[in-house]
Coordinates of C-alpha atoms in Angstrom, one line a residue:
X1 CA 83.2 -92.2 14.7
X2 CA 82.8 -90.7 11.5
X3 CA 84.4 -87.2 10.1
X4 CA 82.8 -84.9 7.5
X5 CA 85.5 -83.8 5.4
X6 CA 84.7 -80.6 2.9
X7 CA 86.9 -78.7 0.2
X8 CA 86.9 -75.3 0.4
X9 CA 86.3 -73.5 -2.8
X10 CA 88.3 -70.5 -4.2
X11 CA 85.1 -68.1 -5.0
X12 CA 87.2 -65.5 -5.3
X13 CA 89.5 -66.8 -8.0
X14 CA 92.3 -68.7 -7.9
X15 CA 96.1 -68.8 -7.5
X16 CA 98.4 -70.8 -10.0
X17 CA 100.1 -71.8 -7.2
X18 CA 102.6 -71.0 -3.3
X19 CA 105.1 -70.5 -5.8
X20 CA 103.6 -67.5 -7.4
X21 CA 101.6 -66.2 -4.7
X22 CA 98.8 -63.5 -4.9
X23 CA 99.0 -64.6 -8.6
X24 CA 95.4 -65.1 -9.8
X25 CA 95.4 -66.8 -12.7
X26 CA 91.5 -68.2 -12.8
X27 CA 88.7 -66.0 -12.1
X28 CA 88.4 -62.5 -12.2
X29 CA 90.2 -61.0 -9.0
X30 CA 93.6 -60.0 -10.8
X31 CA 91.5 -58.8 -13.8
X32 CA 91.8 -60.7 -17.3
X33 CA 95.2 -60.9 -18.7
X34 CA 97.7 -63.5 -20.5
X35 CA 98.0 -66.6 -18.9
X36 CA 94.7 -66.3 -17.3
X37 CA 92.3 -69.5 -17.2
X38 CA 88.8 -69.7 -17.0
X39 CA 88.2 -67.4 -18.4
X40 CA 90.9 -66.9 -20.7
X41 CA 92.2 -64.3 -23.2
X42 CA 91.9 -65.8 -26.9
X43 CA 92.1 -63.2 -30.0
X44 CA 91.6 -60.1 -27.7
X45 CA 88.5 -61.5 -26.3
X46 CA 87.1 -63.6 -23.2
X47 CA 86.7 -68.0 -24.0
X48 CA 83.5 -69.4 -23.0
X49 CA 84.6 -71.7 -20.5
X50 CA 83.9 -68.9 -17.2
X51 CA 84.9 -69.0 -13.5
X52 CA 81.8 -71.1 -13.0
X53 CA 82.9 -73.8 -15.1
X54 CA 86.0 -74.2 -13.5
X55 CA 84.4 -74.0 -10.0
X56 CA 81.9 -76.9 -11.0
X57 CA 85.2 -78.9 -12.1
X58 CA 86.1 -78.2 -8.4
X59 CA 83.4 -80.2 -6.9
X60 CA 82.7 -82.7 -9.4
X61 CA 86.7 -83.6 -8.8
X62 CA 86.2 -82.9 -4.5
X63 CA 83.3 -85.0 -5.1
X64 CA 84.6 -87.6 -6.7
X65 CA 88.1 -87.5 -4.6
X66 CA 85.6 -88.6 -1.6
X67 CA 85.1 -84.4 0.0
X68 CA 81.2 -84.5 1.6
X69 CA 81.4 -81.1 0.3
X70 CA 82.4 -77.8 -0.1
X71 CA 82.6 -74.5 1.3
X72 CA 81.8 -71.3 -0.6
X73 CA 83.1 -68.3 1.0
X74 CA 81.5 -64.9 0.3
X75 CA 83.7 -61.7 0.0
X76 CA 83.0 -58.2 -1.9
X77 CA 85.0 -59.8 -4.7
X78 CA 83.1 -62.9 -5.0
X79 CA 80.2 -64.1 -7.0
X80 CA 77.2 -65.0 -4.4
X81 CA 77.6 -68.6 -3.1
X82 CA 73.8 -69.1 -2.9
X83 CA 73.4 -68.2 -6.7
X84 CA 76.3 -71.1 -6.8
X85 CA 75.6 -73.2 -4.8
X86 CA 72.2 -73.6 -7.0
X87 CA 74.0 -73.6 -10.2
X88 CA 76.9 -76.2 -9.0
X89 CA 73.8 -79.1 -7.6
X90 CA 72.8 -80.2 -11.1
X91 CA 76.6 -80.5 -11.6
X92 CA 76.8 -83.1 -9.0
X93 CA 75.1 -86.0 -7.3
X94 CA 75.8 -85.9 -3.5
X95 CA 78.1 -83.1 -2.8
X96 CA 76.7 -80.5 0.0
X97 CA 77.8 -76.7 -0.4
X98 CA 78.5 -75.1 3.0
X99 CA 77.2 -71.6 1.9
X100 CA 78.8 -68.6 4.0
X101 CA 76.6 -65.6 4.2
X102 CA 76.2 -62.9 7.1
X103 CA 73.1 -62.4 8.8
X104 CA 72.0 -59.1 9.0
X105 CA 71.8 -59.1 5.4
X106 CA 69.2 -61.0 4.3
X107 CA 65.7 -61.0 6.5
X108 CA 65.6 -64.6 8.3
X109 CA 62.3 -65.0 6.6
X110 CA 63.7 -64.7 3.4
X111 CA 66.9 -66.9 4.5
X112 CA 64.3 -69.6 5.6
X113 CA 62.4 -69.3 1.7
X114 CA 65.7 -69.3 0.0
X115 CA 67.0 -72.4 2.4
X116 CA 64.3 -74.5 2.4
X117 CA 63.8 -74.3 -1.9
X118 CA 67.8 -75.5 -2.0
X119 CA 66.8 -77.8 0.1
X120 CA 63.8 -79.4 -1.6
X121 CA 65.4 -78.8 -5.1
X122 CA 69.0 -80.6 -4.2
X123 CA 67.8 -83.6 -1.5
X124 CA 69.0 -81.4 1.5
X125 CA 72.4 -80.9 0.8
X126 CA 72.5 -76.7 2.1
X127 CA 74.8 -76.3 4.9
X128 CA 75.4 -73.0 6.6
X129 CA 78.4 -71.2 7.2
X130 CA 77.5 -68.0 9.6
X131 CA 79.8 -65.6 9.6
X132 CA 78.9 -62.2 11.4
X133 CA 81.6 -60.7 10.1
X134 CA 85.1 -59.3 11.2
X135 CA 84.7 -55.3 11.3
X136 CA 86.9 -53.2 9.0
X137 CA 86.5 -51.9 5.5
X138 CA 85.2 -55.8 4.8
X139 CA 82.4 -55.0 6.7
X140 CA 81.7 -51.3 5.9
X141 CA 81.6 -52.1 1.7
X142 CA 78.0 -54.2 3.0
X143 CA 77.5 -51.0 4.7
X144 CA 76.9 -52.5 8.2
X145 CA 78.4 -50.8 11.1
X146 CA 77.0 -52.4 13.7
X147 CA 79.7 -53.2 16.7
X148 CA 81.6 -56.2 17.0
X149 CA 79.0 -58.1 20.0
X150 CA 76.0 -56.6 18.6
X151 CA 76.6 -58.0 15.2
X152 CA 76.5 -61.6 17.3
X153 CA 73.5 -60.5 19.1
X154 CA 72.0 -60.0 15.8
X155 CA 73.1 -63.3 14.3
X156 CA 71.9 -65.3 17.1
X157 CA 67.9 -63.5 17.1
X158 CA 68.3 -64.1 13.2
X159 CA 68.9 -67.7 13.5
X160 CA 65.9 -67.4 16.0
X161 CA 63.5 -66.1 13.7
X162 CA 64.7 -68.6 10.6
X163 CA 64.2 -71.5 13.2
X164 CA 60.8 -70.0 14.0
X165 CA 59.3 -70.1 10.8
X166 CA 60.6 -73.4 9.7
X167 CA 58.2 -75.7 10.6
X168 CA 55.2 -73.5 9.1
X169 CA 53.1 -72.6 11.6
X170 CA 52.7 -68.8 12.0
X171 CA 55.3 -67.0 14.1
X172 CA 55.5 -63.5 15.6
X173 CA 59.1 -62.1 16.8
X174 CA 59.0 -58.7 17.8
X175 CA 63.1 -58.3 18.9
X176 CA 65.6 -55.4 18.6
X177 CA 66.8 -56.7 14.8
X178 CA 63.9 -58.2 13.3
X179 CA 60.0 -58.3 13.5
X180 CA 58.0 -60.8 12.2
X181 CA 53.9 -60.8 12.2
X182 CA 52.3 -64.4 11.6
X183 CA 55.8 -65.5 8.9
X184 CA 55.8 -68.5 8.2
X185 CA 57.3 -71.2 4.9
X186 CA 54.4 -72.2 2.8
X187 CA 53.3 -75.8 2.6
X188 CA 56.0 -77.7 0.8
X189 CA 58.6 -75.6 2.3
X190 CA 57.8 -76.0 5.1
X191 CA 59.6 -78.8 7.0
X192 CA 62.5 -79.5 4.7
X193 CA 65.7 -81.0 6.7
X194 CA 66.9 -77.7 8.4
X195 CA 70.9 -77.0 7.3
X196 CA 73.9 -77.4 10.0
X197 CA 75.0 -75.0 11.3
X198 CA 78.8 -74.0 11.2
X199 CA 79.5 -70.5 13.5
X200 CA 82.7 -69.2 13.9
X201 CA 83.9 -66.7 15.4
X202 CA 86.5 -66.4 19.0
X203 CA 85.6 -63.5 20.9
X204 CA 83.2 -64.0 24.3
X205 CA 80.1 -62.9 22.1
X206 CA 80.4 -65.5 19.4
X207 CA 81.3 -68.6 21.7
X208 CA 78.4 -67.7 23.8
X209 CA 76.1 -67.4 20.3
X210 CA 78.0 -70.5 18.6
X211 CA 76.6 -72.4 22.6
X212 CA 72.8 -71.6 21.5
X213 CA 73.0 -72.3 18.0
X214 CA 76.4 -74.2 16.3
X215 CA 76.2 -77.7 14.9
X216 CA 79.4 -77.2 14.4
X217 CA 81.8 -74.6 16.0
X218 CA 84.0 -73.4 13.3
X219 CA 87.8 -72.4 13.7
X220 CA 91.0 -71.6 12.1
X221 CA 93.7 -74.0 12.7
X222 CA 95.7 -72.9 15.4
X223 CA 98.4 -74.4 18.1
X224 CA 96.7 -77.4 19.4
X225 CA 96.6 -76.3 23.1
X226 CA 95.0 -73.1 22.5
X227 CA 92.5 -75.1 19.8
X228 CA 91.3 -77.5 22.6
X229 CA 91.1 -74.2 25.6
X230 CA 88.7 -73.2 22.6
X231 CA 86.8 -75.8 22.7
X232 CA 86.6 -76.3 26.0
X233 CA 85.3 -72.9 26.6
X234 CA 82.4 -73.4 23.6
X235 CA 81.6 -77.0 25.8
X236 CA 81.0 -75.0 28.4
X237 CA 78.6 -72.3 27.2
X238 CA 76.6 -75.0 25.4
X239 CA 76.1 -76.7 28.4
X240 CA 74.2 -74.0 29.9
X241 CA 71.5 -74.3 27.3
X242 CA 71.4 -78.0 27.1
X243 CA 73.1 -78.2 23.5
X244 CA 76.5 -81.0 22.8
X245 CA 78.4 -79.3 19.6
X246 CA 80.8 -80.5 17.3
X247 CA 84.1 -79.1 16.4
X248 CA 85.2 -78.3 13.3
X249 CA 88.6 -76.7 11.9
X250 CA 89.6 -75.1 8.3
X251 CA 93.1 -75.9 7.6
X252 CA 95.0 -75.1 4.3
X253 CA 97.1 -78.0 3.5
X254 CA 100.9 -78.2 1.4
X255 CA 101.3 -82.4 1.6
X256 CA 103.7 -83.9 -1.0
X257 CA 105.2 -87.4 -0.6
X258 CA 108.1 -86.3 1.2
X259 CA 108.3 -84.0 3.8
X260 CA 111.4 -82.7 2.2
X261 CA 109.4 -81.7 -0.8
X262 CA 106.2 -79.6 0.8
X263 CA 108.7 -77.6 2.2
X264 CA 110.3 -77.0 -0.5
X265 CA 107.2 -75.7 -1.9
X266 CA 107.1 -73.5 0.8
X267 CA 110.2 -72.0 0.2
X268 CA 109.9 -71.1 -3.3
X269 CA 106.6 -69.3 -2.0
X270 CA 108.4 -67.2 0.6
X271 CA 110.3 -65.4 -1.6
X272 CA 106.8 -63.1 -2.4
X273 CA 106.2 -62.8 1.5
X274 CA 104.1 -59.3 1.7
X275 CA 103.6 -58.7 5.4
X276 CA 102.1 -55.6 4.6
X277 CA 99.4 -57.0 2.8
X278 CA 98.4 -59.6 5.4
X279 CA 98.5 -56.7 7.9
X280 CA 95.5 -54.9 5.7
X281 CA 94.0 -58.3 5.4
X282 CA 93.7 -58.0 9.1
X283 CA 92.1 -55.1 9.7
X284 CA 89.3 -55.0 11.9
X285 CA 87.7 -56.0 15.2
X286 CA 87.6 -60.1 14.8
X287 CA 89.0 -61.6 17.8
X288 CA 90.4 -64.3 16.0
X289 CA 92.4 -62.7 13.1
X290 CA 94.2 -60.9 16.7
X291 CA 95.1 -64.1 18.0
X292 CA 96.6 -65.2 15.2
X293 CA 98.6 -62.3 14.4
X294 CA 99.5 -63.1 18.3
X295 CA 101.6 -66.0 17.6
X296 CA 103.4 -64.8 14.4
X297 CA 106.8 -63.2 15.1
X298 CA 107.7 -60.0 14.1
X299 CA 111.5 -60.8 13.6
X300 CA 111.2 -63.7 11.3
X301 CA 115.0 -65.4 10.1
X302 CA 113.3 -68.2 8.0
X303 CA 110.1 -69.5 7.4
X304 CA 110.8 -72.5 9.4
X305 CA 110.4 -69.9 12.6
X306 CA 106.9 -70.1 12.0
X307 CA 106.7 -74.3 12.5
X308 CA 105.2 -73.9 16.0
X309 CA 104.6 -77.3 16.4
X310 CA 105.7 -80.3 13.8
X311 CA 104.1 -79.8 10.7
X312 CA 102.2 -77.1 11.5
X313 CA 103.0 -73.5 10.0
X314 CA 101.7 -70.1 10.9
X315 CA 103.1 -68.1 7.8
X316 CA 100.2 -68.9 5.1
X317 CA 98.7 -65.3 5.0
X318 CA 102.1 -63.8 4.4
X319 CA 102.2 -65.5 1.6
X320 CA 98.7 -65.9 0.2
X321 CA 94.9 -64.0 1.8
X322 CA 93.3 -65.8 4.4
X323 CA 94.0 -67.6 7.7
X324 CA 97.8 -68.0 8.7
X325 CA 97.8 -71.6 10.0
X326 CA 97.8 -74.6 8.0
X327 CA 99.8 -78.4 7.8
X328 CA 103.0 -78.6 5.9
X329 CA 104.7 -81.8 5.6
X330 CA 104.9 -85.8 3.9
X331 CA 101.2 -87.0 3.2
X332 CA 101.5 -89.4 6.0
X333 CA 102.7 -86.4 8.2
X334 CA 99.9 -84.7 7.5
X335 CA 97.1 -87.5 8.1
X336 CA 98.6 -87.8 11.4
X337 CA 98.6 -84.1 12.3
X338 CA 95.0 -84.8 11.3
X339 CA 94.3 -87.6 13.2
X340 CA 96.0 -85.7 16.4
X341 CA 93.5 -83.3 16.1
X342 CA 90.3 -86.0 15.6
X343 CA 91.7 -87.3 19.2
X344 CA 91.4 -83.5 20.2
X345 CA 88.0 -83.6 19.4
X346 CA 87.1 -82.5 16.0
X347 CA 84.6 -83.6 14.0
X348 CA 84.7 -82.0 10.7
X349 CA 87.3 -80.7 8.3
X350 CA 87.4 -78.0 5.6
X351 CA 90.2 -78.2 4.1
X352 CA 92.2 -76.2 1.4
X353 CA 94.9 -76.1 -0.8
X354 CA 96.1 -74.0 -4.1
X355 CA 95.3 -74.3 -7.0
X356 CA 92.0 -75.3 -5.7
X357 CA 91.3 -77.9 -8.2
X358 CA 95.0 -79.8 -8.6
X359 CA 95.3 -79.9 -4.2
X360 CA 91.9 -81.0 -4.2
X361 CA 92.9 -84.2 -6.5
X362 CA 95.9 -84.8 -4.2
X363 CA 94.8 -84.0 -0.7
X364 CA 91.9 -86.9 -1.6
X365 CA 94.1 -89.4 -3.1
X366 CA 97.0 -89.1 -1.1
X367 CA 95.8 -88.0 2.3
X368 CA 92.2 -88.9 3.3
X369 CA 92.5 -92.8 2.5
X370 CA 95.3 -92.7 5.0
X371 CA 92.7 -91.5 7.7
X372 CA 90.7 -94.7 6.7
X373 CA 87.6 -94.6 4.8
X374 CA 85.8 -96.0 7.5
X375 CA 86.5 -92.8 8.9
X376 CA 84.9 -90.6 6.9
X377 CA 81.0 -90.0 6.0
X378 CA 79.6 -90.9 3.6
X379 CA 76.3 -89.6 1.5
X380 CA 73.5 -91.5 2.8
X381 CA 72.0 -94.2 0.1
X382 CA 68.4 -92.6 0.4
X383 CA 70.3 -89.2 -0.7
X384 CA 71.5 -90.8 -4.2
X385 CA 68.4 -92.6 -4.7
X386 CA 66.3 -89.1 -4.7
X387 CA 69.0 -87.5 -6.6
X388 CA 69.1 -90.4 -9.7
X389 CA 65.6 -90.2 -9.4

């Protein structure tokens, strides 16, 4: 058995570090000031080395650290991962870019020409991460207010539609999101490897969507019982359509050589806990961001009250945006936890770490060889052949 292991990418900027949390200090998202980085401040004006230079030193070192890929994430504040994702191939050889985007957005037939051209121009190395989006003010600045199940209804015909014009013969959809009249990709296009699929999402609606469509089904980290009733529950609604998926969980990561020491990281990190800000983080209709605010306690002594199980921690969006679970502990502690959750059943990792780039170094050195190599996958040969070529 072989696990795809991926980096997520900070799109949105980056933090110096848990120890100064919701301190940007690359990228644009706390605004251009002394002691920013890439860009950086020099003589009253912005360097020339921008945000995208940093982010391609991100997957050159993910790719060279022995990451598959990487994730790009799309928010309001963020560049567009597609525009990225295209910039960031020439700066690597293998590396795939999981590209998160919400359907709904884009037509499919349009999805399916801008897919299959990253396709032919980078090997095949597009992935997709569909997101259909959490509800909220998040999903209002798109200007989408579509309900919570219909926005899965929607994301499930799309995927239809971009599957039916993929292999180039015409194709007619007339549904309740999208029409299509005789669409289809143009020869050379046309039959390109078509991307996994990562879905995430919790609620009924989305498992039942992820069971038609996922590669992959996508979580958060969370306890490891209520990961596997997940996954159980996605078996099942896959099974009525015929499909076997793979799991595959996004975990922030604090691993140091001694367990004593990512903890102490942690620490120094709680100090700027601002519950209120995860709170707004949380705003909206997702199922998922619910059940994790479900198992964080609202009379908190310590942070070590939120270590529900060894090594793993529920308190990173208190101190940082983004999911609240994650692994804490020795790097040996932490390929285990890792390992415990391969015998659970998953199949892929993204995992995450700040800063972006110095965690990215570490987690690969330190953590993945201790999963075994033989363990993880690697780029087929055929893949660096086309791309030296």
């Amino acid at each position: 058995m072989t696990i795809d292991v991926y980096w997520r990418i900070g799109m949105e900027g980056d933090h110096a570090s848990l120890r100064t949390p919701r301190r940007y200090n690359r990228g644009n998202a706390g605004g251009y000031g002394p002691g920013n980085i890439a860009p950086a401040v020099r003589n009253g004006a912005l360097d020339d080395y921008t945000y995208l230079d940093h982010v391609a030193a991100v997957a050159k070192a993910t790719e060279s650290a022995g990451f598959l890929g990487g994730l790009l994430p799309s928010f309001p504040v963020t560049d567009d991962p597609w525009a990225f994702a295209a910039a960031l191939a020439a700066e690597t050889t293998t590396y795939r870019f999981m590209v998160a985007f919400q359907p709904g957005f884009l037509h499919p037939v349009q999805a399916a020409r801008m897919s299959a051209s990253l396709q032919r121009a980078t090997g095949g190395r597009l992935v997709y991460n569909i997101i259909s989006g959490g509800g909220g003010p998040a999903q209002l600045w798109w200007g989408d207010k579509v309900s919570h199940d219909d926005r899965y209804a929607r994301t499930s015909e799309f995927l239809d539609v971009l599957r039916g014009v993929w292999d180039g013969e015409p194709f007619d959809h007339d549904g309740r999101f999208f029409r299509t009249e005789g669409a289809a990709l143009p020869p050379g296009l046309a039959g390109q490897p078509f991307p996994e699929v990562y879905f995430s999402g919790s609620s009924s609606a989305a498992v039942a969507a992820a069971g038609r469509h996922a590669d992959y089904y996508l979580s958060w980290l969370e306890p490891y019982a209520d990961l596997r009733a997940k996954f159980d529950g996605v078996r099942r609604n896959a099974e009525t359509t015929g499909r076997t998926p793979k799991f595959a969980v996004r975990i922030d990561i604090v691993a140091r050589h001694t367990e004593e020491a990512a903890w102490a990281e942690i620490e120094q990190g709680w100090a700027f806990v601002d519950r209120d800000a995860a709170n707004r983080a949380a705003q909206g209709d997702s199922v998922g961001a619910a059940r994790i605010k479900g198992w964080v306690p609202e009379n908190i002594t310590g942070y070590r009250d939120l270590e529900v199980q060894p090594n793993v921690w529920c308190g990173f969006s208190l101190i940082r945006g983004g999911p609240a679970f994650g692994l804490v502990g020795s790097y040996e502690q932490v390929a285990q936890r890792l390992d415990e959750l391969i015998d659970l059943g998953v199949d892929a990792f993204i995992l995450a770490g700040n800063p972006h780039l110095e965690e990215a170094y570490r987690v690969g050195e330190e953590v993945l060889p201790l999963l075994g190599r033989s363990r993880l996958t690697t780029p087929p040969t055929d893949t660096v052949l086309a791309t030296a070529r």
